[in-house]
Coordinates of C-alpha atoms in Angstrom, one line a residue:
M1 CA 307.2 176.1 275.6
D2 CA 308.7 177.9 272.6
F3 CA 307.1 179.8 269.7
D4 CA 308.8 177.3 267.4
Q5 CA 306.3 174.5 268.5
L6 CA 303.3 177.6 268.9
H7 CA 303.9 178.0 265.6
T8 CA 304.4 174.0 264.3
F9 CA 300.4 173.6 267.3
L10 CA 299.1 176.2 264.9
E11 CA 300.2 174.7 261.6
I12 CA 298.3 171.1 262.0
V13 CA 295.8 173.0 262.9
R14 CA 295.5 175.1 259.7
L15 CA 296.0 171.5 257.1
N16 CA 294.4 169.4 259.4
S17 CA 297.2 167.2 259.1
F18 CA 300.9 165.8 260.6
S19 CA 302.6 165.0 257.8
K20 CA 301.5 168.4 255.9
A21 CA 302.9 170.7 258.5
A22 CA 305.6 168.6 259.0
K23 CA 306.9 169.9 255.0
T24 CA 305.5 173.4 255.7
C25 CA 307.4 173.4 259.4
Y26 CA 310.8 172.5 257.5
R27 CA 311.4 169.6 260.2
T28 CA 311.0 165.2 259.8
Q29 CA 306.8 164.6 261.1
P30 CA 308.9 162.4 264.0
A31 CA 310.0 166.0 265.1
I32 CA 306.3 167.7 265.3
S33 CA 304.4 164.6 266.6
A34 CA 307.1 164.5 269.4
Q35 CA 306.9 169.0 269.5
I36 CA 302.9 168.2 270.4
R37 CA 303.9 165.7 273.0
Q38 CA 306.9 167.6 274.7
M39 CA 303.5 171.3 275.2
E40 CA 300.9 168.0 275.6
Q41 CA 302.5 166.9 278.2
E42 CA 303.3 171.1 280.2
L43 CA 299.5 171.2 279.8
G44 CA 298.7 167.9 280.9
T45 CA 295.6 167.6 278.8
R46 CA 296.0 166.2 274.7
L47 CA 295.6 169.1 272.3
F48 CA 295.0 166.3 269.7
D49 CA 292.6 163.2 268.7
R50 CA 294.1 161.1 266.9
F51 CA 291.9 158.1 264.8
G52 CA 294.1 156.6 262.7
S53 CA 295.1 158.9 259.5
K54 CA 292.8 161.6 261.3
I55 CA 292.6 163.6 263.1
T56 CA 290.7 166.5 265.2
L57 CA 292.0 169.0 268.0
T58 CA 289.8 168.3 271.7
T59 CA 288.3 171.1 273.9
A60 CA 291.2 171.8 275.1
G61 CA 293.3 172.0 271.3
G62 CA 291.0 174.5 270.1
I63 CA 291.4 176.8 273.0
F64 CA 294.6 176.5 273.8
A65 CA 294.7 177.4 269.4
K66 CA 292.9 180.9 270.4
Y67 CA 295.4 181.8 273.1
A68 CA 298.6 180.5 270.5
R69 CA 297.1 182.4 267.6
R70 CA 297.5 186.1 270.2
L71 CA 300.7 184.6 271.5
L72 CA 302.1 185.0 268.2
D73 CA 300.6 188.1 267.0
L74 CA 301.8 189.6 269.4
R75 CA 305.0 188.9 269.1
R76 CA 305.0 189.7 265.6
E77 CA 303.6 193.0 266.9
G78 CA 306.8 193.9 269.0
F79 CA 308.6 193.3 266.7
D80 CA 307.1 194.9 263.5
K81 CA 306.9 198.4 265.8
V82 CA 310.8 197.6 266.7
R83 CA 311.6 197.8 262.9
E84 CA 309.6 200.8 262.3
L85 CA 311.2 202.8 265.1
E86 CA 313.3 203.3 261.7
H87 CA 310.5 204.6 259.3
I88 CA 311.1 201.3 257.5
A89 CA 307.5 198.9 257.5
R90 CA 309.3 195.4 257.2
G91 CA 308.0 192.0 258.4
E92 CA 304.9 190.0 257.2
M93 CA 301.6 190.5 256.6
S94 CA 298.6 187.6 255.9
I95 CA 295.2 188.8 252.8
A96 CA 293.0 186.2 252.7
A97 CA 290.9 185.8 249.2
N98 CA 289.1 183.8 246.9
E99 CA 290.9 182.9 243.6
A100 CA 288.7 185.5 240.9
T101 CA 290.0 188.2 243.6
C102 CA 293.6 187.0 244.0
I103 CA 293.1 187.3 240.3
H104 CA 292.3 189.6 238.5
V105 CA 291.9 192.3 241.4
L106 CA 294.8 192.1 244.1
P107 CA 297.8 192.1 241.3
S108 CA 297.3 195.4 240.3
V109 CA 297.2 196.6 244.1
F110 CA 300.3 194.7 245.3
A111 CA 302.2 195.7 243.0
R112 CA 301.9 199.5 244.1
Y113 CA 302.1 197.9 247.6
K114 CA 305.8 196.5 247.1
Q115 CA 307.4 198.8 245.1
Q116 CA 306.7 201.0 248.1
F117 CA 307.0 198.4 250.5
P118 CA 309.2 196.2 249.3
E119 CA 310.9 194.7 252.8
V120 CA 307.2 193.6 253.5
R121 CA 306.3 190.4 252.8
L122 CA 302.9 189.4 251.8
Q123 CA 301.2 186.0 252.2
V124 CA 298.0 185.6 250.9
V125 CA 296.0 182.5 251.5
R126 CA 293.5 181.6 249.1
A127 CA 289.9 181.4 251.3
Y128 CA 286.1 181.3 250.0
G129 CA 282.9 183.0 251.4
A130 CA 282.5 182.6 255.4
A131 CA 286.1 180.9 255.6
I132 CA 287.7 184.3 254.9
F133 CA 285.6 186.3 257.7
D134 CA 285.9 183.4 260.3
S135 CA 289.8 183.6 259.1
V136 CA 289.5 188.0 260.7
V137 CA 287.6 187.1 263.0
D138 CA 289.9 184.7 264.6
N139 CA 293.3 186.3 264.0
S140 CA 294.7 183.8 261.3
V141 CA 295.0 186.5 258.9
D142 CA 295.5 190.2 259.5
F143 CA 293.2 191.3 256.7
G144 CA 290.1 189.8 254.5
I145 CA 288.9 190.9 251.1
T146 CA 285.2 189.8 250.3
Q147 CA 281.9 190.6 249.6
L148 CA 280.1 193.0 251.6
P149 CA 277.8 194.0 253.1
L150 CA 279.1 192.7 256.5
H151 CA 276.8 193.6 259.6
D152 CA 279.6 192.6 262.5
K153 CA 280.9 195.3 265.4
R154 CA 284.4 193.4 265.6
I155 CA 285.1 194.7 261.6
A156 CA 286.0 197.5 259.5
V157 CA 285.5 197.4 256.1
V158 CA 287.1 199.5 253.3
Q159 CA 284.7 199.8 250.3
I160 CA 287.1 198.8 246.8
Y161 CA 284.8 198.3 244.2
S162 CA 281.4 197.4 242.8
D163 CA 280.6 195.6 239.6
E164 CA 277.9 193.1 237.7
V165 CA 277.5 190.0 237.9
M166 CA 276.2 188.2 234.3
L167 CA 275.5 185.6 232.1
L168 CA 278.3 184.2 230.2
T169 CA 278.5 182.1 227.2
G170 CA 280.4 181.0 224.5
A171 CA 280.8 183.4 221.1
K172 CA 278.6 180.8 219.3
H173 CA 275.9 180.4 221.8
R174 CA 272.6 180.7 220.8
F175 CA 272.2 183.8 223.1
A176 CA 275.5 185.2 222.2
K177 CA 273.9 188.3 220.6
R178 CA 271.5 189.5 223.4
R179 CA 272.3 192.5 226.0
T180 CA 269.3 191.1 228.6
I181 CA 267.8 188.1 229.8
T182 CA 265.5 186.3 232.0
A183 CA 265.9 183.9 234.6
E184 CA 263.0 182.0 232.3
E185 CA 265.7 181.9 229.8
V186 CA 269.1 180.8 231.4
V187 CA 266.8 177.3 233.1
Q188 CA 266.3 176.6 229.7
E189 CA 270.0 175.7 229.7
D190 CA 272.5 173.8 230.8
L191 CA 274.0 175.5 233.7
L192 CA 278.1 175.8 235.1
L193 CA 278.0 176.9 239.3
P194 CA 280.3 178.2 241.1
K195 CA 279.9 175.1 243.2
A196 CA 280.0 177.7 246.9
G197 CA 280.0 180.8 247.5
R198 CA 278.1 184.1 249.1
T199 CA 278.2 184.3 244.7
R200 CA 276.0 180.8 244.4
R201 CA 273.5 182.0 247.1
R202 CA 272.9 185.0 245.1
I203 CA 272.2 183.0 242.2
D204 CA 270.8 180.4 243.6
E205 CA 267.8 183.5 245.1
Y206 CA 267.5 184.8 241.4
L207 CA 266.7 181.4 239.5
D208 CA 264.6 180.5 243.2
P209 CA 261.7 181.2 241.4
Y210 CA 261.7 179.0 238.4
E211 CA 264.2 176.2 241.0
D212 CA 262.3 172.9 239.1
D213 CA 263.7 174.2 235.9
V214 CA 266.8 174.4 236.6
R215 CA 269.7 172.2 235.1
V216 CA 272.9 172.2 236.8
S217 CA 275.5 170.4 235.0
M218 CA 278.4 170.8 237.0
E219 CA 279.5 172.9 240.1
L220 CA 283.0 174.3 239.8
E221 CA 285.4 174.9 242.3
S222 CA 287.4 177.7 240.1
S223 CA 285.9 181.0 238.3
E224 CA 288.9 179.4 235.5
M225 CA 287.1 176.9 235.0
Q226 CA 283.9 178.0 234.8
K227 CA 285.2 180.5 231.9
R228 CA 287.1 177.5 230.0
F229 CA 284.2 174.9 229.5
T230 CA 281.5 178.0 229.1
E231 CA 284.3 179.1 225.6
A232 CA 284.2 175.2 225.3
G233 CA 280.3 175.3 225.0
L234 CA 279.4 172.8 227.8
G235 CA 277.0 175.5 229.2
V236 CA 276.4 178.8 230.1
T237 CA 277.2 180.5 233.6
F238 CA 277.2 183.7 236.0
M239 CA 279.9 185.7 237.0
A240 CA 281.5 188.8 237.9
V241 CA 282.4 191.1 234.7
T242 CA 285.6 191.6 236.7
S243 CA 286.7 188.3 236.5
A244 CA 286.1 188.4 233.0
R245 CA 287.2 191.3 231.2
E246 CA 289.8 190.1 229.2
E247 CA 287.1 186.8 227.8
V248 CA 285.0 189.8 226.9
R249 CA 286.9 191.6 225.9
S250 CA 288.0 189.5 223.1
G251 CA 285.4 188.3 221.8
R252 CA 285.8 184.5 224.0
L253 CA 283.2 184.9 225.7
R254 CA 280.0 187.4 226.0
A255 CA 278.7 189.2 229.0
I256 CA 275.3 189.3 229.6
R257 CA 272.7 191.9 231.7
L258 CA 270.5 190.0 234.0
L259 CA 266.7 191.1 234.2
P260 CA 265.3 192.8 236.0
L261 CA 267.1 193.8 238.1
P262 CA 271.1 194.1 237.8
L263 CA 272.7 191.5 240.0
I264 CA 275.7 194.1 241.3
R265 CA 278.3 193.2 244.4
T266 CA 280.7 195.0 246.3
I267 CA 284.1 194.1 247.3
G268 CA 285.5 195.0 250.6
L269 CA 288.8 195.5 252.7
I270 CA 288.0 194.0 256.2
Y271 CA 289.7 194.0 259.0
R272 CA 289.5 193.4 263.0
K273 CA 288.7 197.2 264.3
D274 CA 290.5 196.0 267.9
K275 CA 293.8 194.7 265.5
A276 CA 297.0 197.2 266.0
L277 CA 297.9 198.4 262.9
S278 CA 301.5 197.9 262.0
L279 CA 303.0 201.4 258.8
A280 CA 302.8 197.6 257.2
A281 CA 299.0 197.4 257.0
L282 CA 298.6 201.2 257.6
G283 CA 300.5 201.4 253.9
L284 CA 297.5 198.3 252.2
I285 CA 294.1 200.4 254.2
R286 CA 295.6 203.4 252.1
L287 CA 296.7 201.9 248.8
V288 CA 293.1 200.3 248.8
G289 CA 291.3 203.1 249.5
E290 CA 293.3 205.2 246.3
F291 CA 292.3 202.0 244.3
A292 CA 288.8 202.5 245.2
A293 CA 288.9 206.0 244.1
Q294 CA 290.6 205.5 240.7
T295 CA 287.9 203.0 240.1
G296 CA 284.8 204.7 241.2
L297 CA 283.6 202.4 243.1
G298 CA 281.3 201.5 239.4
L299 CA 281.4 199.2 237.2
P300 CA 284.2 199.0 234.4
S301 CA 283.0 201.1 231.5
V302 CA 284.4 199.1 229.0
M303 CA 281.9 196.2 230.5
K304 CA 279.1 198.0 231.3
A305 CA 276.1 196.8 229.6
S306 CA 274.3 199.0 226.7

């Protein structure tokens, strides 16, 4: 069994598909099927159960996947450590983050990172909520960027910034000139809500006293869809102001503070405490800390409600 087979196996696990894994591994599907058969023969057990076009990990496959990740992580760490003998950070690093963070926060951090560490290849994995935490814990990614707080002894946290979740309306909406609004008033409108995630759970908690009156018009999988549909007058939505800065500045959307208390979210970088940190990883932690210091870990001044 070799590292190439382990990589193929983990790609099938990640994508839950032989055909998709064949594309990412630049192999034919029969070729990767042959690799898995060879691994199963060597291990003396099945790694996947196959039900037509669907596959699931067997119990043995789930156990082996954890060790396969550790083996590949050790291999990569070994390469990184040897390369760092030249005092030049090389290799690759993976980060799990949701779409809004990828679009509105990471570009500025990554631009500085690539200037300082041009030989490091960054892989951004789009994920949401608990999936980000799980990816860090099981070592399938090096870092995660997610909402805080997180209370887990296995995880180290670097706080990045805080911002405020507000109600967004179109420029011509009847609430557009309001500075504040209550949940009782919000539930009178058609709501365009994120489909899942920690922000959605906090919105549900905010609206819970008026649960019987809530009108969820659409559940959307991306912040960009929420903004565009709100602009088009299809309803109102909730969003962290960082994710709608350009639209609010231009006047296309209005941001209204929620009462009785502002809804604040805090974003942080997370990684395993027991993870061997390469020069490249330490560089990212340092730059994220610098970014946090520059933003002041507070609400962007241009977006603060009056």
